[in-house]
Amino acid sequence: MISHIACVFRTRRELSHLGKMWVALVFGLVMALSATAHAEHNYFIGAGRADITGPAAEVNMMGYANPSQKTAGIHFRLYSRAFVVAYARNASRVVFVSADVAMISQLVKIEVVKQLRVLYGSLYSTENVCLSSIHTHSGPAGFLQYLLYDITSLGFVEESFQAIVAGIVESIKRAHDSLRPGSVFLNEGELLDTNINRSPTAYENNPAVERESYQHNVDKEMVVLKLVAGTQPIGMISWFAVHCTSMNNTNTMISGDNKGYASYLFEKEMNSGRLPGEGDFVAAFAQANEGDVSPNTRGPHCLDTGLPCDANSSTCNGKSELCVASGPGVDMVDSTRIIGERQYVKALALYNTAVRQLTGPVDFRHQSVDMTDVRVITPDGATAKTCLPAMGYSFAAGTTDGPGAFDFSQGTTESNPMWNLIRNFIKKPSVEQQRCQQPKPILLDTGEISFPYAWQPSIVELQLLRVGDLVIAAVPGEFSTMSGRRVMSNITATLRQHGFTNATKTVVAGLSNTYSSYITTFEEYQVQRYEGASTIYGPHTLQAYVQHFHQLALALATNTSVEPGPAPPDLHSKQLSFLTPVIYDNPPLGKSFGQVIADASPVYYVNSTVTVTYVSGHPRNNFMTGATFLTVERWLPEQSSWVVDYTDASWETRFEWTRTSSILGHSTITVFWTIPPSAPSGGYRIKHFGFRKSLSGKTYPYSGASSKFVVKADISSHGNAQTPTADEYYARVGLTTGDQADSSERRRLILLNRTILKNKLRKRKRL
């Protein structure tokens, strides 16, 4: 680390200043370790992680609402990370989950709690389990129960839903099973150069006196929880507001984006020598009030001219699709790396210097609210109400992170006769609805449509979790910067006024338990940028949330109960799906599954990329959950064995799946491995694992390996001793080498290939 920094700061004065900083950091670290070592273990804590990657081919990605953006491989895997904190082993407890998905579906929460009830009775419930998401836009879609959010995925995708539910439940089980006495520490600090406001004109519409209370137009604060069992670190949770849109809407590889990469780096640091997704330490980079916050720090510019876009409409010559934000990297993968690394570095520094130990009760309050008819008291003392859900014109314009199409633009407050005609064909909004949503021109009147089932939620979940002086506000959507600030400040003030200490800290956990699009302030709503147009319950949405969270905070502070509210609907049985299943896989004539059709070169050097292409089955035949579609293996001559150094969960690898013939069932997988400087010299091979589907509907495993190739590097070590041998790894994750089809299936394939060959030969003779 010192040598890395010294490369940047080269003058003596700078190095002297660096030395002082280093001494201060070491002193803080020693103090933190001392505090950790002597801390009383006043909680029971547990952490767990599980794979939720899901279908890696031909399923629409959730986030950008781009029908053509479908999964076609994996950059690195998605995980659910769960944490359990209990006041005593059998006393009050809370569960916080951060999942690498776009948002938490209400149906996912319902099903997770249902399965937990079977396993643990009343120990875990809707009230004390919080499911939050990092908001990656590079994961499989189709897992929400409301129609609007499943349109681009061709309806509900059971495969996505089940993968997410199973992984979340498994991560909670692992956290529960690892429960032990421990301590929780809190730290916070400022992280710069990592996020910008993507709707600054809306933010500027907030009262000047309010804006002057803050230095930035986005939150730069990172809050970190450190979980330690005895002297053993077991987990970390970081809350920081930034969209996971470093990977743009042209990406087709499953990715946890910048927050997923930050988790990858932190867990790699703490689980030394273990493969990604393995090891006991769990690091979650949770989401906060990121509604108007972008990671694309260069800001929006016009693709055709390079000039800045129009500030309020985010257009270039009237076209929103030309206005795109980028940076800070040379491409989207590089930007993901940079933004993720910055979060990781800051979180690690806060973790290592955390000395404030949390003490006090573990508690929670939860309430379901029908947000379509909440009476609110506005700041000027007037009364108003929320509305039935509706999406405005600017919703169709998209954002500068992922622009829309047609002639829509942000900041639109007037309707268009042509689009109104199309809208009215679906559902013409009532006069009352139009009046309630003003100044939003309604494009989709979702709240007044019930066919074939609800398009957007009416009932949402609000929740507070308490661990000592920390309170987590779980919010059911994407709160803008100022919206989140108002909620947090109101909760904190309410708690302090009723007996909580002045040290009480409130954080927003974004996109939790239910997804109800965006939440802006009343003032931001008037501007009707994308976020305001997507604030579905009208201009007084935020005030309704502030009022309800105030009541939850009051109940938490006074140890009183709250009414549970109306139960959200379970629409699982009503879901429609038009995604075609995998019919069958078939290798090209003369080929077999797993066969290499484009092999590795004999020699490679560090920072170059190895590429190998295989005949493959469809990745949806088996998600390889907890396993991998690929391994990069290194030969150890002294042991005469291969060891697994990388999998498809590694940052350095990726695979791309290509359907080469839909009719014949042909497809290929191409594996890429970019050789990092840390890779030792020696012999390597790349293996691919998959499942193929027969005409009978059965699936069979297969595998294939590249030729052995040599990596020449400056490192002669043999890596970490904990690196598993290939056979050990295969056994641990359940991989099977070779094609396991039964003999009858093998005979059928042989006969089929012979028949095809004979037919081709006959045609040639005729010619």
C-alpha positions as a printed Julia matrix, in Angstrom:
767×3 Matrix{Float64}:
   0.0     0.0     0.0
   2.86    2.41    0.91
   4.69    1.75   -2.35
   1.47    2.3    -4.28
   0.87    5.68   -2.67
   4.55    6.63   -3.03
   4.21    6.23   -6.79
   1.65    9.01   -6.71
   3.28   11.36   -4.21
   6.88   11.79   -5.3
   8.27   14.91   -3.66
   9.91   14.79   -0.28
   7.35   17.13    1.19
   4.54   14.92   -0.09
   6.26   11.79    1.24
   6.76   13.48    4.59
   3.07   14.37    4.7
   2.26   10.8     3.67
   4.39    9.51    6.53
   2.37   11.56    8.99
  -0.86   10.27    7.49
   0.44    6.7     7.67
   1.39    7.09   11.33
  -2.07    8.45   12.08
  -3.7     5.58   10.21
  -1.58    2.98   12.01
  -2.36    4.64   15.36
  -6.07    4.58   14.57
  -5.83    0.95   13.51
  -4.02    0.0    16.74
  -6.67    1.83   18.77
  -9.43    0.06   16.84
  -7.83   -3.34   17.36
  -7.35   -2.59   21.04
 -11.0    -1.56   21.38
 -12.11   -4.68   19.54
  -9.97   -6.95   21.69
 -11.34   -5.51   24.95
 -14.96   -5.08   23.84
 -17.74   -6.74   25.78
 -19.74   -9.05   23.56
 -23.19   -7.6    24.11
 -24.91   -9.11   21.06
 -25.26  -12.4    19.26
 -24.26  -11.92   15.63
 -24.13  -14.03   12.48
 -23.36  -13.52    8.79
 -24.07  -15.6     5.71
 -23.77  -15.39    1.94
 -25.39  -17.38   -0.89
 -25.5   -17.36   -4.69
 -28.52  -15.72   -6.37
 -27.13  -15.34   -9.91
 -30.0   -17.04  -11.76
 -30.5   -17.51  -15.53
 -27.44  -16.34  -17.46
 -28.89  -16.43  -20.97
 -31.89  -15.06  -22.91
 -33.57  -13.36  -19.93
 -34.12   -9.62  -19.95
 -32.02   -7.6   -17.51
 -33.78   -5.57  -14.81
 -33.18   -1.85  -14.48
 -32.94   -0.09  -17.83
 -36.23   -1.44  -19.23
 -34.44   -2.21  -22.5
 -36.14   -5.19  -24.2
 -33.02   -6.01  -26.21
 -30.75   -6.16  -23.17
 -30.77   -9.87  -22.33
 -28.39  -11.96  -20.28
 -25.72  -13.67  -22.37
 -23.07  -14.65  -19.87
 -21.52  -13.77  -16.51
 -18.88  -11.25  -15.55
 -19.09  -12.11  -11.86
 -21.78  -13.74   -9.75
 -24.55  -12.18   -7.69
 -24.98  -12.9    -3.98
 -27.35  -12.39   -1.08
 -25.56  -11.26    2.09
 -27.41  -11.69    5.37
 -26.71  -10.49    8.89
 -28.48  -11.45   12.1
 -28.12   -9.38   15.26
 -29.81  -10.52   18.48
 -29.81   -8.89   21.91
 -29.43  -12.34   23.44
 -29.45  -15.79   21.91
 -33.22  -16.24   22.25
 -34.2   -12.59   22.56
 -35.3    -9.9    20.12
 -33.38  -10.0    16.85
 -33.26   -8.37   13.44
 -32.16   -9.61   10.02
 -30.65   -7.32    7.4
 -30.1    -8.68    3.9
 -28.34   -6.89    1.06
 -29.0    -8.68   -2.23
 -27.24   -8.14   -5.56
 -30.48   -7.5    -7.44
 -32.13   -4.43   -8.96
 -34.74   -4.11   -6.22
 -36.62   -6.23   -3.72
 -39.89   -7.59   -5.01
 -42.81   -7.67   -2.6
 -43.44  -11.23   -3.73
 -39.82  -12.19   -2.92
 -40.29  -10.83    0.62
 -43.56  -12.74    1.03
 -42.03  -16.02   -0.15
 -38.82  -15.62    1.88
 -40.76  -15.04    5.09
 -43.04  -17.97    4.25
 -40.04  -20.31    3.95
 -38.38  -18.91    7.09
 -41.57  -19.58    9.02
 -41.39  -23.25    8.02
 -37.77  -23.43    9.19
 -37.89  -21.33   12.36
 -41.5   -20.76   13.35
 -42.12  -17.2    14.55
 -38.44  -16.37   15.11
 -38.18  -14.54   11.77
 -41.12  -12.61   10.37
 -42.17   -9.81    8.05
 -41.61   -7.42   10.94
 -37.96   -8.17   11.81
 -36.58   -9.28    8.43
 -35.4    -6.52    6.09
 -34.53   -7.35    2.49
 -32.63   -4.6     0.68
 -30.98   -4.49   -2.75
 -27.86   -2.89   -4.22
 -29.79   -1.88   -7.38
 -27.56   -3.48  -10.0
 -28.96   -3.05  -13.51
 -27.13   -6.16  -14.75
 -29.11   -9.02  -13.27
 -31.97  -11.16  -14.59
 -35.45   -9.58  -14.56
 -38.97  -10.94  -14.16
 -39.2   -11.43  -10.38
 -41.63   -8.64   -9.44
 -45.34   -9.34   -9.07
 -46.63   -6.08  -10.56
 -47.15   -6.03  -14.31
 -45.37   -2.79  -15.25
 -42.02   -4.03  -13.99
 -42.24   -7.3   -15.94
 -43.25   -6.02  -19.38
 -39.76   -5.95  -20.94
 -38.98   -9.42  -19.53
 -42.02  -10.86  -21.33
 -43.79  -11.32  -18.04
 -42.88  -13.12  -14.85
 -39.73  -15.29  -14.96
 -40.08  -18.08  -12.41
 -36.41  -19.0   -12.84
 -35.26  -15.53  -11.72
 -37.72  -15.48   -8.83
 -36.81  -18.91   -7.45
 -33.06  -18.27   -7.71
 -33.37  -15.05   -5.7
 -35.71  -16.5    -3.05
 -33.63  -19.66   -2.57
 -30.39  -17.69   -2.26
 -31.79  -15.17    0.22
 -33.25  -17.93    2.41
 -29.95  -19.84    2.27
 -27.95  -16.75    3.25
 -30.23  -16.16    6.25
 -29.91  -19.83    7.26
 -26.13  -19.53    7.16
 -26.23  -16.32    9.22
 -28.56  -18.0    11.72
 -26.34  -21.09   11.98
 -23.24  -18.93   12.59
 -24.82  -16.93   15.42
 -22.36  -16.38   18.29
 -21.49  -13.74   20.92
 -20.01  -10.63   19.38
 -19.74   -6.87   19.16
 -20.91   -4.3    16.63
 -18.95   -1.13   15.88
 -20.03    1.97   13.93
 -17.97    4.4    11.89
 -18.7     7.04    9.29
 -16.74    9.23    6.91
 -16.81   11.24    3.7
 -16.2     9.66    0.28
 -15.63   12.06   -2.61
 -15.27   11.62   -6.39
 -17.65    8.66   -6.45
 -21.13   10.08   -7.09
 -22.87   13.06   -8.71
 -26.44   14.31   -8.89
 -28.02   13.37  -12.22
 -30.99   15.74  -11.76
 -29.38   18.91  -10.37
 -32.1    21.22  -11.71
 -34.69   19.35   -9.63
 -32.45   19.44   -6.55
 -32.01   23.2    -7.0
 -35.77   23.61   -6.72
 -35.59   22.64   -3.03
 -35.67   25.58   -0.58
 -32.4    27.51   -0.53
 -32.21   27.48    3.25
 -32.45   23.69    3.21
 -29.82   23.3     0.5
 -27.45   25.58    2.39
 -27.48   23.11    5.28
 -25.55   20.64    3.12
 -22.19   20.98    1.37
 -23.07   18.73   -1.55
 -26.13   18.0    -3.7
 -25.65   14.27   -3.06
 -24.77   12.5     0.18
 -21.05   11.85    0.43
 -21.24   10.11    3.79
 -20.47    6.43    4.1
 -21.67    4.58    7.2
 -19.97    1.31    8.14
 -20.91   -1.41   10.61
 -18.17   -3.74   11.82
 -19.2    -7.13   13.22
 -16.69   -9.01   15.36
 -17.2   -12.32   17.16
 -14.57  -12.52   19.87
 -11.45  -11.43   18.03
 -12.74  -12.88   14.74
 -14.09  -10.37   12.17
 -17.2   -11.87   10.58
 -18.88   -9.08    8.65
 -19.19   -5.53    7.39
 -22.13   -3.47    6.12
 -21.56   -0.2     4.28
 -24.31    2.25    3.32
 -23.46    4.74    0.59
 -25.72    6.4    -1.98
 -24.8     5.69   -5.6
 -26.63    3.98   -8.43
 -25.28    0.67   -9.72
 -25.31    1.94  -13.3
 -21.62    1.91  -14.08
 -22.44   -0.99  -16.42
 -24.63    0.62  -19.07
 -27.63   -0.61  -21.05
 -25.5    -2.27  -23.73
 -24.11   -4.79  -21.24
 -25.31   -8.41  -21.44
 -23.1   -10.01  -18.79
 -24.51  -10.58  -15.3
 -22.69   -8.25  -12.93
 -23.0    -6.85   -9.41
 -21.78   -3.53  -10.83
 -19.78   -1.18   -8.59
 -21.24   -2.3    -5.24
 -20.92   -5.97   -6.14
 -17.29   -5.38   -7.04
 -16.69   -3.52   -3.77
 -18.04   -6.57   -1.9
 -15.8    -8.81   -4.02
 -12.71   -6.8    -3.07
 -13.55   -6.59    0.64
 -14.29  -10.31    0.93
 -11.13  -11.12   -1.03
  -9.15   -9.08    1.48
 -10.76  -10.7     4.53
 -11.04  -14.28    3.19
  -7.42  -14.55    2.13
  -6.67  -17.41   -0.22
 -10.31  -18.36   -0.74
 -12.19  -18.34   -4.02
 -14.93  -15.72   -4.55
 -18.16  -16.61   -2.74
 -16.26  -18.72   -0.22
 -14.95  -17.89    3.25
 -16.73  -16.9     6.46
 -16.37  -13.12    6.21
 -19.3   -11.36    4.55
 -19.13   -7.77    3.23
 -22.26   -5.96    2.03
 -22.23   -2.63    0.23
 -25.85   -1.7     0.79
 -27.86    0.95   -0.99
 -29.07    4.26    0.48
 -30.94    7.32   -0.87
 -29.57    6.96   -4.41
 -32.65    8.06   -6.39
 -30.94   11.0    -8.13
 -27.35    9.82   -7.65
 -25.15    8.59  -10.52
 -21.72    6.88  -10.51
 -20.94    8.36  -13.93
 -18.85   11.2   -12.58
 -17.92   12.81  -15.89
 -21.55   13.8   -16.19
 -23.84   13.83  -19.23
 -22.57   14.87  -22.65
 -23.92   14.69  -26.18
 -22.75   11.65  -28.12
 -22.77   13.57  -31.42
 -20.95   16.76  -30.35
 -19.27   16.03  -27.03
 -20.88   19.14  -25.57
 -22.87   19.19  -22.31
 -26.55   18.25  -22.67
 -29.39   20.66  -22.07
 -29.52   20.94  -18.28
 -33.21   20.37  -17.56
 -34.39   18.24  -20.49
 -31.18   16.17  -20.78
 -31.42   16.27  -24.56
 -29.07   16.95  -27.46
 -30.8    18.69  -30.35
 -34.08   17.57  -28.8
 -33.09   13.88  -28.52
 -32.75   12.25  -25.11
 -31.02    9.15  -26.5
 -27.97   11.25  -27.42
 -27.46   12.52  -23.86
 -25.43    9.99  -21.9
 -23.35   10.23  -18.73
 -20.08    8.35  -18.54
 -16.94    7.88  -16.56
 -14.71    7.87  -14.73
 -13.15    4.93  -16.62
 -12.28    4.32  -20.25
 -15.3     2.01  -20.59
 -18.12    0.65  -18.44
 -16.07   -2.2   -16.97
 -13.27    0.18  -16.03
 -15.79    2.59  -14.49
 -17.28   -0.26  -12.48
 -13.81   -1.1   -11.23
 -12.97    2.48  -10.23
 -16.25    3.29   -8.44
 -16.29   -0.1    -6.72
 -12.67    0.23   -5.64
 -13.25    3.68   -4.18
 -16.12    2.38   -2.06
 -14.03   -0.6    -0.97
 -10.99    1.5     0.02
 -13.1     3.92    2.07
 -15.09    1.14    3.74
 -11.92   -0.75    4.64
 -10.4     2.38    6.21
 -13.58    3.02    8.23
 -13.76   -0.64    9.21
 -10.16   -0.74   10.4
 -10.58    2.42   12.5
 -14.05    1.75   13.93
 -13.93    2.21   17.72
 -17.47    3.32   18.55
 -19.16    0.24   19.96
 -22.93    0.0    19.73
 -24.77   -0.83   22.93
 -28.41   -1.06   23.82
 -31.46   -2.98   22.67
 -32.17   -4.7    19.39
 -35.66   -3.76   18.29
 -37.87   -3.15   15.26
 -41.12   -1.59   14.08
 -42.96   -2.48   10.89
 -46.14   -1.35    9.21
 -47.83   -1.93    5.87
 -49.41    1.21    4.41
 -51.88    1.77    1.6
 -50.06    4.66   -0.09
 -52.88    5.51   -2.48
 -54.99    7.48    0.01
 -52.82    8.93    2.77
 -53.95   12.26    4.24
 -50.97   14.53    4.81
 -50.3    17.83    6.52
 -48.05   19.94    4.32
 -45.3    22.14    5.79
 -47.54   25.21    5.46
 -50.3    23.53    7.5
 -52.62   22.67    4.61
 -54.08   19.22    4.06
 -53.54   17.1     0.98
 -53.56   13.45   -0.07
 -51.61   10.91   -2.06
 -52.82    9.46   -5.36
 -53.34    6.21   -7.18
 -50.1     5.22   -8.96
 -49.22    6.84  -12.3
 -46.11    7.31  -14.42
 -45.39   10.64  -16.11
 -44.08   11.51  -19.56
 -40.5    12.01  -18.35
 -40.44    8.41  -17.15
 -40.22    7.36  -20.82
 -37.25    9.67  -21.36
 -35.09    7.53  -19.11
 -32.08    9.01  -17.35
 -28.63   10.15  -18.36
 -27.39    6.77  -17.06
 -29.72    5.0   -19.49
 -31.71    7.21  -21.88
 -35.11    6.3   -23.3
 -36.3     6.62  -26.87
 -38.84    8.29  -29.15
 -39.3    12.02  -28.53
 -39.7    12.02  -24.76
 -37.54   14.31  -22.65
 -37.06   14.97  -18.97
 -38.69   17.99  -17.4
 -41.93   17.56  -19.37
 -44.95   19.11  -17.62
 -47.33   19.25  -20.6
 -48.93   16.35  -22.44
 -48.86   15.53  -26.14
 -52.1    14.78  -28.1
 -50.55   11.88  -30.02
 -49.15   10.16  -26.93
 -52.37   10.87  -25.05
 -54.27    9.04  -27.8
 -52.01    6.0   -27.39
 -52.25    6.27  -23.59
 -56.03    6.46  -23.69
 -56.14    3.27  -25.73
 -54.65    1.52  -22.67
 -56.46    3.58  -20.01
 -57.56    7.19  -19.99
 -56.87    8.68  -16.54
 -59.83   10.05  -14.65
 -60.19   13.77  -14.06
 -59.55   13.22  -10.35
 -56.38   11.28  -11.08
 -55.04   13.98  -13.4
 -55.8    16.65  -10.83
 -54.17   14.66   -8.03
 -50.95   14.02   -9.98
 -50.43   17.61  -11.22
 -48.14   18.92  -12.62
 -47.3    15.41  -13.86
 -48.72   14.72  -17.36
 -49.78   11.08  -17.05
 -48.36    8.64  -19.61
 -49.39    5.4   -17.89
 -52.34    5.47  -15.51
 -51.18    2.33  -13.72
 -53.26    2.84  -10.58
 -56.57    2.71  -12.43
 -55.72   -0.49  -14.34
 -56.39   -3.88  -12.8
 -56.16   -6.14  -15.87
 -54.83   -8.79  -15.82
 -53.65   -7.85  -12.31
 -52.22   -4.75  -10.59
 -49.6    -2.8   -12.55
 -47.95   -1.16   -9.54
 -48.26   -1.59   -5.75
 -50.78    0.17   -3.57
 -49.59   -1.36   -0.28
 -45.95   -0.96    0.73
 -43.88   -1.93    3.77
 -42.22    0.59    6.09
 -39.72   -0.67    8.65
 -37.25    0.48   11.3
 -34.53   -1.79   12.66
 -32.61   -0.81   15.78
 -29.19   -1.99   16.92
 -28.26    0.16   19.91
 -27.84    3.74   18.72
 -28.14    2.82   15.04
 -31.53    2.88   13.34
 -32.01    1.52    9.81
 -34.95    3.0     7.89
 -35.98    0.45    5.24
 -37.67    2.39    2.44
 -39.73    0.81   -0.38
 -38.21    2.58   -3.34
 -35.6     4.99   -4.62
 -35.51    8.11   -2.43
 -33.79   11.17   -3.87
 -30.96   12.74   -1.91
 -33.1    15.39   -0.21
 -36.0    12.98    0.33
 -33.7    10.65    2.21
 -32.28   13.52    4.24
 -35.73   14.64    5.33
 -36.72   11.13    6.4
 -33.49   10.54    8.3
 -33.52   13.9    10.06
 -37.17   13.48   11.11
 -36.57    9.97   12.48
 -33.43   11.03   14.34
 -35.1    14.1    15.84
 -38.12   12.07   16.95
 -35.94    9.44   18.63
 -33.79   12.01   20.41
 -36.83   13.89   21.63
 -38.08   10.7    23.27
 -35.07    9.39   25.12
 -32.52    8.26   22.52
 -29.03    9.66   22.93
 -27.61   12.5    20.84
 -25.29    9.93   19.28
 -28.25    8.21   17.59
 -27.56    7.58   13.92
 -30.18    6.9    11.22
 -29.38    5.41    7.8
 -31.66    4.8     4.84
 -31.64    1.3     3.37
 -32.92    1.86   -0.16
 -35.11   -0.38   -2.3
 -36.18   -2.54    0.62
 -39.04   -5.05    1.03
 -41.2    -3.58   -1.76
 -40.46   -1.61   -4.91
 -42.61    1.43   -5.64
 -40.32    3.32   -8.05
 -39.06    6.77   -6.97
 -39.72    9.25   -4.17
 -38.83   12.93   -4.66
 -39.54   16.0    -2.57
 -42.61   18.1    -3.35
 -40.32   20.74   -4.86
 -38.42   18.27   -7.03
 -41.7    16.78   -8.2
 -42.7    20.14   -9.74
 -39.74   19.97  -12.15
 -40.8    16.52  -13.45
 -37.42   15.08  -14.19
 -37.3    11.28  -14.53
 -37.38   10.77  -10.76
 -40.37   13.09  -10.29
 -42.26   11.49  -13.17
 -41.63    8.11  -11.49
 -42.87    9.25   -8.07
 -46.01    7.21   -8.45
 -48.23    8.39   -5.57
 -48.15   12.06   -6.55
 -46.53   15.25   -5.24
 -47.18   14.51   -1.54
 -45.61   11.04   -1.56
 -42.6    12.04    0.53
 -44.66   13.83    3.18
 -46.77   10.7     3.59
 -43.62    8.66    4.2
 -42.24   11.25    6.63
 -45.47   11.09    8.66
 -45.54    7.31    8.81
 -41.86    6.97    9.66
 -42.39    9.56   12.38
 -45.05    7.31   13.93
 -42.78    4.26   13.68
 -39.93    6.17   15.32
 -42.25    7.37   18.09
 -43.39    3.8    18.74
 -39.8     2.59   18.78
 -38.74    5.3    21.23
 -41.7     4.82   23.57
 -41.72    1.01   23.34
 -45.28    0.93   22.02
 -46.76   -1.14   19.23
 -48.18   -0.03   15.88
 -51.04   -1.35   13.82
 -49.7    -3.88   11.27
 -51.7    -2.31    8.45
 -53.23   -4.04    5.41
 -51.49   -7.19    4.21
 -49.92   -6.86    0.75
 -51.38   -9.16   -1.92
 -49.73  -12.38   -3.04
 -50.11  -12.39   -6.83
 -47.87  -15.34   -7.58
 -50.66  -17.52   -8.92
 -51.82  -14.76  -11.31
 -48.48  -14.16  -13.01
 -48.25  -14.32  -16.79
 -45.1   -15.41  -18.6
 -44.3   -15.41  -22.31
 -40.62  -16.29  -22.08
 -40.01  -19.43  -24.12
 -38.32  -22.32  -22.3
 -35.2   -24.1   -23.48
 -36.42  -26.82  -25.88
 -33.27  -28.85  -26.44
 -29.53  -28.62  -27.12
 -27.67  -30.36  -29.88
 -23.98  -30.19  -30.88
 -23.03  -29.45  -34.49
 -22.36  -32.47  -36.68
 -19.14  -34.17  -35.65
 -18.86  -32.15  -32.44
 -19.63  -32.96  -28.81
 -20.64  -30.87  -25.83
 -17.66  -29.31  -24.09
 -15.48  -29.72  -27.15
 -13.05  -26.86  -27.75
 -13.59  -25.21  -31.13
 -11.22  -22.25  -30.59
  -8.34  -23.18  -28.32
  -5.89  -21.17  -26.24
  -2.54  -20.1   -27.69
   0.56  -21.83  -26.35
   2.0   -18.82  -24.46
   0.54  -15.74  -22.74
   1.89  -12.85  -20.68
   0.49  -10.88  -17.76
  -2.32   -8.42  -18.68
  -3.13  -10.33  -21.87
  -6.44  -12.19  -22.28
  -6.85  -15.91  -22.85
  -9.87  -16.83  -24.98
 -11.34  -20.31  -25.41
 -14.6   -21.25  -27.15
 -16.57  -24.45  -26.46
 -19.6   -26.24  -27.86
 -22.14  -25.63  -25.11
 -25.56  -26.29  -23.77
 -27.93  -23.54  -22.68
 -26.95  -21.85  -19.39
 -30.6   -21.92  -18.29
 -30.47  -25.72  -18.09
 -28.64  -25.33  -14.8
 -27.63  -22.03  -13.14
 -24.58  -23.71  -11.54
 -25.7   -22.11   -8.28
 -22.87  -22.23   -5.77
 -20.64  -23.71   -8.46
 -19.3   -22.31  -11.74
 -19.5   -22.48  -15.52
 -15.71  -22.22  -15.75
 -12.46  -22.72  -13.92
  -8.98  -21.41  -14.59
  -6.65  -24.1   -13.29
  -2.9   -24.07  -12.64
  -0.64  -27.1   -12.84
   1.47  -27.93   -9.79
   4.23  -30.25  -11.05
   5.51  -31.09   -7.57
   2.05  -32.38   -6.64
   1.11  -33.62  -10.12
  -2.29  -31.95   -9.79
  -4.35  -29.05  -11.05
  -5.52  -26.33   -8.63
  -8.44  -23.94   -9.19
  -7.35  -20.3    -9.16
 -10.4   -18.58  -10.71
 -14.09  -19.26  -11.35
 -16.93  -17.41  -13.05
 -17.34  -15.42   -9.81
 -13.88  -13.9   -10.31
 -13.42  -10.36  -11.61
 -10.66  -11.52  -13.97
 -12.92  -13.93  -15.88
 -16.07  -13.71  -17.91
 -17.98  -15.89  -20.31
 -20.22  -15.03  -23.22
 -22.91  -17.38  -24.48
 -23.99  -17.3   -28.13
 -26.9   -19.08  -29.76
 -25.57  -20.12  -33.15
 -28.74  -21.9   -34.31
 -32.09  -21.78  -32.54
 -33.64  -24.39  -34.81
 -30.83  -26.92  -34.43
 -30.17  -26.1   -30.77
 -26.55  -25.11  -31.33
 -24.72  -22.71  -29.02
 -21.23  -21.81  -27.86
 -19.63  -20.4   -24.74
 -16.5   -18.29  -24.97
 -14.45  -17.95  -21.81
 -12.17  -14.96  -21.27
  -9.45  -14.75  -18.64
  -7.47  -11.51  -18.32
  -4.25  -12.54  -16.62
  -3.62  -10.38  -13.54
  -0.1    -9.38  -12.41
  -0.55  -11.66   -9.39
  -0.79  -14.81  -11.53
   2.27  -17.06  -11.05
   4.23  -18.31  -14.02
   3.44  -21.84  -15.05
   1.09  -24.12  -16.93
  -2.66  -23.44  -17.02
  -5.85  -24.72  -18.57
  -9.41  -23.42  -18.74
 -12.34  -25.76  -18.16
 -15.99  -25.23  -18.99
 -18.85  -26.96  -17.17
 -22.47  -27.02  -18.22
 -25.64  -28.98  -18.74
 -27.29  -29.95  -22.0
 -30.97  -30.65  -22.51
 -32.22  -33.61  -24.52
 -35.42  -33.79  -26.56
 -36.95  -35.76  -23.7
 -36.49  -32.76  -21.42
 -33.8   -34.35  -19.26
 -30.56  -32.48  -18.57
 -27.09  -34.01  -18.41
 -23.8   -32.52  -17.24
 -20.79  -32.17  -19.51
 -17.38  -30.54  -19.34
 -14.47  -29.66  -21.57
 -10.92  -28.4   -21.17
  -8.58  -26.27  -23.22
  -5.09  -27.35  -24.1
  -2.43  -26.6   -21.53
  -0.84  -23.19  -22.05
   1.97  -21.3   -20.36
   1.77  -17.98  -18.55
   5.05  -16.13  -18.3
   5.21  -13.73  -15.39
   7.65  -12.25  -12.92
   6.14  -14.3   -10.1
   7.52  -17.75   -9.41
   5.49  -18.6    -6.3
   2.89  -21.34   -6.33
   0.11  -19.21   -4.85
  -1.74  -19.63   -1.61
  -1.64  -23.0     0.08
  -5.41  -22.86    0.59
  -6.07  -22.97   -3.15
  -8.1   -26.16   -3.69
  -7.06  -28.91   -6.04
  -9.38  -29.26   -9.01
 -10.81  -32.55   -7.75
 -11.42  -31.08   -4.27
 -13.2   -28.1    -5.79
 -15.34  -30.25   -8.11
 -16.46  -32.36   -5.14
 -17.18  -29.35   -2.96
 -19.45  -27.56   -5.42
 -20.94  -30.67   -7.04
 -19.36  -30.47  -10.49
 -19.23  -33.59  -12.62
 -16.67  -34.03  -15.36
 -17.69  -35.79  -18.54
 -21.08  -36.33  -20.15
 -23.38  -38.33  -17.86
 -26.08  -39.23  -20.36
 -27.46  -42.73  -20.04
 -26.54  -45.31  -22.69
 -29.88  -45.07  -24.5
 -29.5   -41.32  -24.81
 -25.97  -41.75  -26.13
 -27.17  -44.26  -28.73
 -29.97  -41.92  -29.79
 -27.51  -39.06  -30.36
 -25.11  -41.32  -32.32
 -27.94  -42.53  -34.55
 -29.18  -38.97  -35.05
 -25.74  -37.76  -36.13
 -25.33  -40.78  -38.45
 -28.68  -40.03  -40.08
 -27.74  -36.38  -40.6
 -24.39  -37.4   -42.08
 -25.99  -39.93  -44.46
 -28.49  -37.32  -45.68
 -25.7   -34.85  -46.37
 -23.7   -37.47  -48.3
 -26.77  -38.35  -50.44
 -27.26  -34.66  -51.3
 -23.62  -34.34  -52.35
 -23.91  -37.41  -54.64
 -26.97  -35.91  -56.32
 -25.02  -32.71  -56.96
